[in-house]
C-alpha positions as a printed NumPy array, in Angstrom:
array([[-16.427, -21.968, -26.009],
       [-15.128, -23.896, -22.979],
       [-11.513, -23.227, -23.947],
       [-12.227, -19.504, -24.145],
       [-13.698, -19.442, -20.618],
       [-10.75 , -21.441, -19.309],
       [ -8.368, -18.874, -20.797],
       [-10.312, -15.987, -19.237],
       [-10.39 , -17.731, -15.855],
       [ -6.628, -18.349, -16.028],
       [ -6.007, -14.678, -16.768],
       [ -8.181, -13.573, -13.838],
       [ -6.458, -16.021, -11.496],
       [ -3.   , -14.836, -12.6  ],
       [ -3.962, -11.206, -12.07 ],
       [ -5.353, -11.951,  -8.616],
       [ -2.284, -13.962,  -7.624],
       [  0.032, -11.114,  -8.646],
       [ -1.705,  -8.653,  -6.316],
       [ -0.673,  -8.168,  -2.714],
       [ -1.697,  -5.893,   0.104],
       [ -0.212,  -4.357,   3.204],
       [ -2.529,  -3.801,   6.16 ],
       [ -0.926,  -2.573,   9.366],
       [ -1.392,  -0.096,  12.193],
       [  1.401,   1.869,  13.868],
       [  1.419,   4.037,  16.968],
       [  1.74 ,   7.783,  16.408],
       [  2.879,  10.302,  18.976],
       [  0.965,  13.514,  19.464],
       [  2.165,  16.087,  16.924],
       [  3.775,  13.469,  14.672],
       [  4.131,  14.129,  10.947],
       [  3.463,  11.56 ,   8.277],
       [  5.697,  11.443,   5.199],
       [  4.539,   9.313,   2.281],
       [  6.619,   8.617,  -0.836],
       [  4.426,   7.401,  -3.703],
       [  5.314,   7.602,  -7.391],
       [  2.038,   6.349,  -8.833],
       [ -1.336,   5.374,  -7.5  ],
       [ -4.027,   6.879,  -5.324],
       [ -3.737,   8.2  ,  -1.783],
       [ -6.858,   8.467,   0.375],
       [ -6.486,   9.927,   3.877],
       [ -9.146,   9.821,   6.568],
       [ -8.657,  11.42 ,   9.98 ],
       [ -9.719,   9.905,  13.279],
       [ -9.137,  10.596,  16.974],
       [ -6.858,   7.632,  17.709],
       [ -3.104,   7.885,  18.272],
       [ -2.493,   5.34 ,  15.543],
       [ -2.073,   5.354,  11.78 ],
       [ -3.772,   2.55 ,   9.876],
       [ -2.05 ,   1.907,   6.545],
       [ -3.667,  -0.193,   3.82 ],
       [ -1.729,  -0.435,   0.56 ],
       [ -2.635,  -2.375,  -2.574],
       [  0.408,  -3.265,  -4.665],
       [  2.071,  -6.025,  -6.66 ],
       [  3.702,  -8.925,  -4.87 ],
       [  7.141,  -7.601,  -5.869],
       [  6.639,  -4.446,  -3.809],
       [  7.298,  -4.199,  -0.078],
       [  5.86 ,  -1.252,   1.867],
       [  8.32 ,   0.044,   4.472],
       [  7.085,   2.024,   7.489],
       [  9.774,   3.7  ,   9.605],
       [  9.631,   5.839,  12.706],
       [ 12.08 ,   8.717,  12.873],
       [ 11.682,  10.418,  16.244],
       [  8.024,  11.402,  16.464],
       [  7.559,  11.254,  12.683],
       [  6.516,   8.319,  10.498],
       [  7.765,   7.663,   6.96 ],
       [  6.043,   5.362,   4.485],
       [  8.105,   4.265,   1.492],
       [  8.375,   1.218,  -0.684],
       [ 11.062,  -1.161,  -1.888],
       [ 10.769,  -2.732,  -5.31 ],
       [ 13.183,  -4.427,  -7.703],
       [ 11.379,  -2.56 , -10.501],
       [ 11.089,   1.138,  -9.816],
       [  8.776,   2.971,  -9.986],
       [  5.848,   1.032,  -8.582],
       [  2.123,   1.737,  -8.473],
       [  0.647,   1.603,  -4.98 ],
       [ -2.838,   2.635,  -3.851],
       [ -2.863,   3.812,  -0.219],
       [ -5.719,   4.195,   2.244],
       [ -4.583,   5.86 ,   5.456]])
């Protein structure tokens, strides 16, 4: 029984270690547009009255979320050695 629990604990620890998150806030100009490229995963958007965009993304440690400003607009994409990637966004 102890060996079984050790195996389950190892699996949970490995799964937790493989997860990563991005949590950042960027300034947004008035009238800016947000472009988000996401192949798989959930996207939740909540509006507020601040001139910032708060991006929280849950993804694997192999994925890097890239936020770029192009004039007044903001683009959110990802870079991954294995495409496509699953990312859950909260904006």
